[in-house]
Amino acid sequence: MKRMTGLWRSGLAALLLWCAWPALAAELPSLSLADAKAKQAVILDTRPSYFYQGWPMAGETQGGHVAGAEHLSAEWKYSDEEWPKALASKGLKADLPVALYGAPREVAEVARLLRQQGIKQLFELQGWQSAPREHLARWQQLVYPLWLADLQAGKPVAAAPKGEWKVFEVDWGAPKAYLLSHIPGAGYIDTNRLEAEPLWNKVSDEALKQLLLENGIRHDTTVILYGRNTMAAARAAHLMMYAGVEDVRLLDGGLDAWFVQHLRTETGLANKFEPVKEFGVTIPAHPEYYTTLSQAKALLEQPDGALVSVRTWDEFVGNTSGYSYIKPKGDIPGAKWGRGGVDANSMSDFHNPDGTMKPASEILAMWDEWDIEPTQQAAFYCGTGWRASEAFFYAWLMDWKRISVYDGGWYEWSSDPANPTVTGERKPKG
């Protein structure tokens, strides 16, 4: 009985807080956009990441965020240890005013969290719905769960595919997890069909073409990819774009984002699509998206070139190789550190707390520390291509013009003792 009483009390408390959120938001003093700028206030978007990135809300004709706004969604959860870094990345300080916008409950929740972090000058931004907006250049290619669910249900959606579309889960090996739970109607792509030993480089163009045809994918098929780890989906996305698929999209946040929305899943064997006979264009349609070992070496000598290591700091400086099957430690002399995550299976430096893509401004700031700039000829690499593919896709979403993946990465480079390597602490030149 005591247990039930405790649950009832906690539930009642949560309900009371939920009901109180609009009132709490209303308690914030209002601030116009002009006054916010005059006060040099940090403008803060509290909505889910997909609206910030560019997707329009219901009833809107434009999506994206208020020009110059930072992003801190009410849906995110930070630990006490993570808060200082999060605040710093968004320019939030105790002595600066903050103008929040979004739904009343979202504004109230973020205001509550900021107060706990010592930020007291909080305002609610007025007129934000009609304010000038900014958005990710290719926001349409980073889809979100409710959009995909509506598309599957035949409902009208923004940025709808122009023709036939297909959904695929991407992972390594047999579809064991897929069998237990997957997005309804999704096919399955094993990354063993995309890359091969000994170095886990891309399979031949003919083998790549065969995989696409078997799965009913032409150059004009819209392909929506997701993974239990977004890196796997990004690996497939990069190679499909290299082949010539014109409309490749990723589910932002991967399958976890689908679960968070409590959307329907299926069990059972992988969905099989009707094969097609022709891809429609010659593969590769975009050879410039792929960098070889010799091209990587040439890029190091190019004045505007950037060979970008998307690895952990410990991998970059040689404390670990990152992989059980890669013995040499270190990195490529002259490479720039593009960040990664906590280990070889993580891209957390690029993700919000819910696994969605960070704002472009934060990724650009991260890369700018190592003189990695949008105008450069940039080739991303990691150990065997997965992390590099995700960095490539994010750069492409930001409309970088001259980007590729150095597919061989550290595995290929370090396998030849004649190739120079470097270890130890390093800083950007300049």
Coordinates of C-alpha atoms in Angstrom, one line a residue:
M1 CA 0.0 0.0 0.0
K2 CA 2.8 2.4 0.8
R3 CA 4.4 1.6 -2.6
M4 CA 1.1 2.5 -4.4
T5 CA 0.7 5.6 -2.3
G6 CA 4.2 6.8 -3.3
L7 CA 3.5 6.2 -7.0
W8 CA 0.2 8.0 -6.7
R9 CA 1.9 11.0 -5.0
S10 CA 4.7 11.2 -7.6
G11 CA 2.2 10.9 -10.4
L12 CA 0.1 13.7 -8.9
A13 CA 3.2 15.8 -8.5
A14 CA 4.1 15.3 -12.2
L15 CA 0.6 16.1 -13.3
L16 CA 0.5 19.3 -11.2
L17 CA 3.9 20.3 -12.7
W18 CA 2.6 19.5 -16.2
C19 CA -0.5 21.7 -15.7
A20 CA 1.6 24.5 -14.2
W21 CA 4.1 24.7 -17.1
P22 CA 2.0 27.2 -19.1
A23 CA 1.7 29.4 -16.0
L24 CA 5.4 29.2 -15.3
A25 CA 6.2 30.2 -18.9
A26 CA 3.8 33.1 -18.5
E27 CA 5.8 34.3 -15.5
L28 CA 8.8 35.1 -17.7
P29 CA 8.9 38.8 -18.7
S30 CA 8.4 39.3 -22.4
L31 CA 11.1 40.5 -24.7
S32 CA 10.8 41.6 -28.3
L33 CA 13.4 40.5 -30.8
A34 CA 14.7 44.1 -31.2
D35 CA 15.0 44.4 -27.4
A36 CA 16.7 41.0 -27.2
K37 CA 19.3 42.2 -29.7
A38 CA 19.7 45.5 -27.9
K39 CA 20.4 43.7 -24.6
Q40 CA 22.7 41.3 -26.4
A41 CA 20.6 38.4 -25.1
V42 CA 21.3 34.9 -26.1
I43 CA 18.2 33.7 -28.1
L44 CA 17.4 30.1 -27.2
D45 CA 15.2 27.7 -29.2
T46 CA 13.6 25.1 -26.8
R47 CA 11.9 23.0 -29.4
P48 CA 12.9 19.6 -30.7
S49 CA 15.9 19.5 -33.0
Y50 CA 14.0 18.8 -36.2
F51 CA 12.2 22.1 -36.0
Y52 CA 15.4 23.9 -35.2
Q53 CA 17.1 22.3 -38.2
G54 CA 14.5 23.4 -40.7
W55 CA 11.3 21.3 -40.6
P56 CA 8.2 23.5 -40.4
M57 CA 5.8 23.1 -37.5
A58 CA 2.1 22.5 -38.2
G59 CA 0.6 25.6 -39.7
E60 CA 4.0 27.2 -40.6
T61 CA 5.1 28.1 -44.1
Q62 CA 8.7 28.3 -43.0
G63 CA 10.8 26.1 -40.7
G64 CA 14.1 26.5 -39.0
H65 CA 15.2 28.7 -36.1
V66 CA 15.3 32.4 -35.4
A67 CA 18.4 33.8 -37.0
G68 CA 21.3 33.5 -34.6
A69 CA 19.4 31.4 -32.1
E70 CA 21.2 28.7 -30.0
H71 CA 19.5 25.4 -29.3
L72 CA 18.6 23.7 -26.0
S73 CA 15.6 21.4 -26.4
A74 CA 13.3 20.8 -23.4
E75 CA 13.6 17.1 -24.4
W76 CA 17.3 16.8 -23.6
K77 CA 18.8 15.5 -20.4
Y78 CA 22.2 16.6 -19.1
S79 CA 24.1 15.2 -16.1
D80 CA 25.5 17.6 -13.6
E81 CA 29.0 17.0 -15.1
E82 CA 27.7 17.8 -18.6
W83 CA 26.0 21.1 -17.9
P84 CA 29.0 23.4 -17.8
K85 CA 30.2 22.2 -21.2
A86 CA 26.6 22.5 -22.6
L87 CA 26.2 26.0 -21.3
A88 CA 29.6 27.1 -22.7
S89 CA 28.8 25.7 -26.2
K90 CA 25.7 27.9 -26.4
G91 CA 27.3 31.0 -24.9
L92 CA 25.1 30.9 -21.8
K93 CA 26.5 32.8 -18.8
A94 CA 25.0 33.9 -15.5
D95 CA 25.5 37.6 -16.4
L96 CA 23.9 37.4 -19.8
P97 CA 20.1 37.7 -20.5
V98 CA 18.5 34.8 -22.3
A99 CA 15.4 35.0 -24.5
L100 CA 13.6 31.7 -24.8
Y101 CA 11.0 30.6 -27.4
G102 CA 9.0 27.6 -28.2
A103 CA 5.8 26.0 -26.8
P104 CA 4.9 27.2 -23.3
R105 CA 5.8 23.9 -21.7
E106 CA 9.1 23.8 -23.5
V107 CA 10.0 27.3 -22.5
A108 CA 9.0 26.7 -18.9
E109 CA 11.1 23.5 -18.6
V110 CA 14.2 25.0 -20.1
A111 CA 13.8 28.1 -17.9
R112 CA 13.6 25.8 -14.9
L113 CA 16.8 23.9 -15.8
L114 CA 18.6 27.2 -16.5
R115 CA 17.6 28.6 -13.1
Q116 CA 19.2 25.5 -11.5
Q117 CA 22.4 26.3 -13.3
G118 CA 22.5 29.9 -11.9
I119 CA 21.1 31.7 -15.0
K120 CA 18.4 34.1 -13.7
Q121 CA 17.9 36.8 -16.5
L122 CA 15.3 34.8 -18.4
F123 CA 12.8 36.2 -20.8
E124 CA 10.2 34.9 -23.2
L125 CA 10.8 36.0 -26.8
Q126 CA 7.8 37.5 -28.4
G127 CA 7.0 37.5 -32.1
W128 CA 9.4 34.7 -32.9
Q129 CA 7.0 33.0 -35.3
S130 CA 7.4 35.8 -37.8
A131 CA 11.1 36.5 -37.2
P132 CA 13.7 35.8 -39.9
R133 CA 14.7 32.2 -39.9
E134 CA 17.9 30.2 -40.6
H135 CA 18.1 26.5 -41.3
L136 CA 20.4 23.7 -42.2
A137 CA 21.1 23.9 -45.9
R138 CA 19.8 20.4 -46.6
W139 CA 17.4 20.0 -43.7
Q140 CA 15.1 17.8 -45.8
Q141 CA 17.7 15.0 -45.9
L142 CA 17.6 14.7 -42.1
V143 CA 14.2 13.3 -41.4
Y144 CA 12.4 12.8 -38.0
P145 CA 10.2 10.0 -36.7
L146 CA 6.8 11.6 -36.9
W147 CA 7.5 12.7 -40.5
L148 CA 8.4 9.2 -41.5
A149 CA 5.3 7.7 -39.7
D150 CA 3.1 10.2 -41.5
L151 CA 4.7 9.4 -44.8
Q152 CA 4.1 5.7 -44.2
A153 CA 0.5 6.4 -43.3
G154 CA 0.0 8.2 -46.6
K155 CA -0.5 11.6 -45.0
P156 CA 0.7 14.8 -46.6
V157 CA 4.2 15.7 -45.5
A158 CA 6.6 18.6 -46.1
A159 CA 9.5 17.8 -48.4
A160 CA 7.8 14.6 -49.6
P161 CA 9.7 12.3 -51.9
K162 CA 9.1 13.1 -55.6
G163 CA 8.7 9.5 -56.6
E164 CA 9.2 6.0 -55.2
W165 CA 10.7 5.7 -51.7
K166 CA 12.0 2.9 -49.5
V167 CA 13.2 2.6 -45.9
F168 CA 16.1 0.5 -44.7
E169 CA 17.7 -0.4 -41.4
V170 CA 21.5 -0.7 -41.7
D171 CA 23.7 -2.7 -39.4
W172 CA 26.6 -5.1 -39.4
G173 CA 25.9 -8.8 -39.8
A174 CA 22.8 -10.9 -39.6
P175 CA 19.6 -8.9 -38.7
K176 CA 19.3 -10.3 -35.2
A177 CA 18.1 -7.1 -33.5
Y178 CA 16.0 -6.3 -36.6
L179 CA 14.1 -9.5 -36.2
L180 CA 12.9 -8.5 -32.7
S181 CA 12.0 -4.9 -33.5
H182 CA 12.2 -2.6 -36.6
I183 CA 10.3 0.2 -38.3
P184 CA 7.3 -1.2 -40.2
G185 CA 8.1 -2.0 -43.8
A186 CA 11.8 -1.4 -43.5
G187 CA 14.3 -3.5 -45.5
Y188 CA 17.6 -4.5 -44.1
I189 CA 21.1 -3.8 -45.4
D190 CA 24.1 -5.7 -43.9
T191 CA 27.2 -3.5 -44.1
N192 CA 29.1 -6.7 -45.1
R193 CA 27.5 -6.1 -48.5
L194 CA 29.0 -2.6 -48.6
E195 CA 32.6 -3.2 -47.5
A196 CA 35.0 -6.2 -47.5
E197 CA 38.1 -7.5 -45.8
P198 CA 41.0 -7.3 -45.3
L199 CA 40.7 -3.5 -44.8
W200 CA 36.9 -3.1 -44.8
N201 CA 37.1 -0.8 -47.8
K202 CA 34.2 -0.3 -50.2
V203 CA 33.2 -3.3 -52.3
S204 CA 33.7 -3.1 -56.1
D205 CA 31.4 -0.8 -58.0
E206 CA 29.8 -3.9 -59.6
A207 CA 29.1 -5.4 -56.2
L208 CA 27.6 -2.2 -55.0
K209 CA 25.4 -1.9 -58.0
Q210 CA 24.2 -5.5 -57.5
L211 CA 23.2 -4.7 -53.9
L212 CA 21.3 -1.6 -55.0
L213 CA 19.4 -3.5 -57.8
E214 CA 18.5 -6.4 -55.5
N215 CA 16.9 -3.9 -53.1
G216 CA 14.9 -2.1 -55.8
I217 CA 17.1 1.0 -55.6
R218 CA 17.5 3.2 -58.7
H219 CA 19.3 6.5 -58.9
D220 CA 15.9 8.2 -58.6
T221 CA 14.6 6.2 -55.7
T222 CA 14.3 8.1 -52.4
V223 CA 16.2 6.0 -49.8
I224 CA 15.5 6.7 -46.1
L225 CA 18.1 5.0 -43.9
Y226 CA 18.3 4.5 -40.2
G227 CA 20.4 2.5 -37.8
R228 CA 20.7 1.4 -34.2
N229 CA 24.0 3.3 -34.6
T230 CA 23.7 6.2 -37.0
M231 CA 27.2 5.5 -38.2
A232 CA 26.1 2.4 -40.0
A233 CA 23.3 4.2 -41.8
A234 CA 25.8 7.0 -42.7
R235 CA 28.2 4.4 -44.2
A236 CA 25.4 3.2 -46.5
A237 CA 24.3 6.8 -47.3
H238 CA 27.8 7.8 -48.4
L239 CA 28.2 4.9 -50.7
M240 CA 24.7 5.3 -52.2
M241 CA 25.5 8.9 -52.9
Y242 CA 28.8 7.9 -54.4
A243 CA 26.9 5.5 -56.6
G244 CA 24.4 8.1 -57.7
V245 CA 21.3 7.8 -55.6
E246 CA 20.0 11.4 -55.8
D247 CA 17.8 11.5 -52.7
V248 CA 19.4 9.9 -49.6
R249 CA 18.0 10.7 -46.2
L250 CA 18.9 9.7 -42.6
L251 CA 16.6 9.3 -39.7
D252 CA 18.0 11.8 -37.2
G253 CA 18.7 10.1 -33.9
G254 CA 18.3 6.6 -35.5
L255 CA 16.0 3.9 -34.2
D256 CA 16.2 5.3 -30.6
A257 CA 14.4 8.4 -31.8
W258 CA 11.6 6.2 -33.2
F259 CA 11.3 4.4 -29.8
V260 CA 11.2 7.7 -27.9
Q261 CA 8.1 8.6 -29.8
H262 CA 6.5 5.3 -29.0
L263 CA 5.8 4.6 -32.6
R264 CA 4.8 1.2 -33.9
T265 CA 7.4 -1.4 -34.6
E266 CA 7.3 -4.9 -36.3
T267 CA 9.0 -8.2 -35.7
G268 CA 10.1 -10.8 -38.2
L269 CA 12.1 -11.3 -41.3
A270 CA 13.5 -8.4 -43.3
N271 CA 11.1 -6.9 -45.9
K272 CA 12.2 -7.7 -49.4
F273 CA 11.6 -5.1 -52.1
E274 CA 11.0 -6.0 -55.8
P275 CA 14.4 -5.9 -57.6
V276 CA 15.0 -3.6 -60.5
K277 CA 17.0 -4.3 -63.6
E278 CA 18.8 -0.9 -64.2
F279 CA 20.2 1.7 -61.8
G280 CA 19.7 4.4 -64.4
V281 CA 23.1 6.1 -64.3
T282 CA 26.6 4.9 -64.5
I283 CA 28.2 4.0 -61.2
P284 CA 29.9 6.0 -59.7
A285 CA 28.0 9.1 -60.5
H286 CA 30.0 10.9 -57.8
P287 CA 33.5 9.6 -57.8
E288 CA 34.6 12.8 -56.1
Y289 CA 33.0 11.6 -52.9
Y290 CA 35.6 8.9 -52.6
T291 CA 39.3 9.4 -51.8
T292 CA 42.0 6.7 -52.3
L293 CA 45.3 6.3 -50.4
S294 CA 47.3 8.1 -53.2
Q295 CA 44.7 10.9 -53.3
A296 CA 44.9 11.3 -49.5
K297 CA 48.7 11.7 -49.7
A298 CA 48.3 14.3 -52.4
L299 CA 45.7 16.2 -50.3
L300 CA 48.3 16.6 -47.6
E301 CA 50.4 18.6 -50.0
Q302 CA 47.5 20.7 -51.3
P303 CA 47.5 24.3 -49.9
D304 CA 43.7 24.3 -49.4
G305 CA 43.5 20.6 -48.5
A306 CA 42.3 19.1 -45.2
L307 CA 42.7 15.4 -44.4
V308 CA 40.4 15.2 -41.4
S309 CA 40.8 12.5 -38.7
V310 CA 37.3 11.7 -37.2
R311 CA 38.7 9.7 -34.3
T312 CA 38.9 10.1 -30.5
W313 CA 41.7 12.2 -29.1
D314 CA 43.3 9.1 -27.6
E315 CA 43.4 7.5 -31.1
F316 CA 44.7 10.8 -32.7
V317 CA 47.6 11.1 -30.3
G318 CA 48.4 7.4 -30.2
N319 CA 47.2 6.2 -26.8
T320 CA 45.1 3.5 -28.5
S321 CA 44.4 2.2 -32.0
G322 CA 40.7 2.2 -31.3
Y323 CA 40.2 -1.3 -32.6
S324 CA 41.1 -4.8 -31.4
Y325 CA 42.1 -5.8 -35.0
I326 CA 44.3 -2.7 -35.7
K327 CA 47.6 -2.9 -33.9
P328 CA 49.5 0.3 -34.9
K329 CA 48.8 3.4 -32.8
G330 CA 49.0 7.0 -33.9
D331 CA 47.7 9.0 -36.8
I332 CA 48.7 10.5 -40.1
P333 CA 51.2 13.4 -40.0
G334 CA 49.6 16.6 -41.2
A335 CA 46.0 15.4 -40.6
K336 CA 43.6 17.7 -38.8
W337 CA 41.6 16.5 -35.8
G338 CA 37.9 16.6 -36.7
R339 CA 36.6 15.1 -33.4
G340 CA 34.6 11.9 -32.9
G341 CA 33.2 10.5 -29.7
V342 CA 34.1 8.6 -26.6
D343 CA 35.3 5.5 -28.5
A344 CA 35.4 4.0 -32.0
N345 CA 31.7 3.2 -31.9
S346 CA 30.7 6.8 -31.0
M347 CA 30.1 10.1 -32.7
S348 CA 28.9 11.8 -29.5
D349 CA 30.9 15.0 -30.2
F350 CA 28.5 15.6 -33.1
H351 CA 25.3 14.7 -31.3
N352 CA 22.8 16.3 -29.0
P353 CA 21.9 14.4 -25.8
D354 CA 19.2 12.5 -27.7
G355 CA 21.5 11.4 -30.5
T356 CA 20.3 13.9 -33.1
M357 CA 22.7 16.1 -35.0
K358 CA 24.1 19.1 -33.2
P359 CA 23.5 22.6 -34.7
A360 CA 25.7 23.3 -37.7
S361 CA 27.1 26.3 -35.8
E362 CA 28.5 24.1 -33.1
I363 CA 30.0 21.6 -35.5
L364 CA 31.6 24.5 -37.5
A365 CA 33.1 25.9 -34.3
M366 CA 34.5 22.5 -33.4
W367 CA 36.1 22.2 -36.8
D368 CA 37.3 25.8 -36.9
E369 CA 39.5 25.1 -33.9
W370 CA 41.6 22.9 -36.2
D371 CA 41.4 25.1 -39.3
I372 CA 38.9 22.8 -41.0
E373 CA 36.9 25.2 -43.2
P374 CA 33.9 24.9 -45.7
T375 CA 36.0 26.2 -48.6
Q376 CA 38.7 23.6 -48.3
Q377 CA 39.1 20.3 -50.1
A378 CA 38.2 18.0 -47.2
A379 CA 38.5 14.2 -46.9
F380 CA 37.2 12.7 -43.7
Y381 CA 38.6 9.4 -42.4
C382 CA 38.5 7.3 -39.3
G383 CA 39.6 3.7 -38.7
T384 CA 37.5 2.0 -41.4
G385 CA 35.0 4.5 -42.7
W386 CA 31.9 4.5 -40.5
R387 CA 32.6 7.6 -38.4
A388 CA 34.0 9.4 -41.4
S389 CA 30.8 8.7 -43.4
E390 CA 28.7 10.4 -40.7
A391 CA 31.0 13.5 -40.6
F392 CA 30.9 13.6 -44.5
F393 CA 27.1 13.5 -44.4
Y394 CA 26.9 16.3 -41.9
A395 CA 29.3 18.4 -44.0
W396 CA 27.1 17.7 -47.0
L397 CA 24.0 18.7 -45.1
M398 CA 25.8 22.0 -44.4
D399 CA 26.4 22.3 -48.2
W400 CA 30.1 21.9 -48.2
K401 CA 31.1 21.6 -51.8
R402 CA 34.4 19.7 -51.9
I403 CA 34.1 16.7 -49.5
S404 CA 34.9 13.0 -49.6
V405 CA 35.6 10.0 -47.4
Y406 CA 39.2 8.6 -47.4
D407 CA 37.8 5.1 -47.2
G408 CA 41.0 3.3 -46.2
G409 CA 41.5 5.5 -43.2
W410 CA 43.9 4.6 -40.4
Y411 CA 43.6 0.8 -41.1
E412 CA 44.9 1.1 -44.6
W413 CA 47.5 3.8 -43.8
S414 CA 49.0 2.0 -40.8
S415 CA 49.1 -1.4 -42.6
D416 CA 52.1 -0.2 -44.7
P417 CA 55.2 0.5 -42.5
A418 CA 56.5 2.8 -45.3
N419 CA 53.7 5.3 -44.5
P420 CA 54.8 7.9 -41.9
T421 CA 52.9 8.1 -38.6
V422 CA 52.9 10.4 -35.7
T423 CA 52.0 10.2 -32.0
G424 CA 51.9 12.6 -29.1
E425 CA 50.0 15.8 -28.3
R426 CA 49.5 18.1 -31.2
K427 CA 47.9 21.5 -31.9
P428 CA 46.6 23.1 -35.1
K429 CA 49.1 25.0 -37.1
G430 CA 48.9 28.8 -37.1

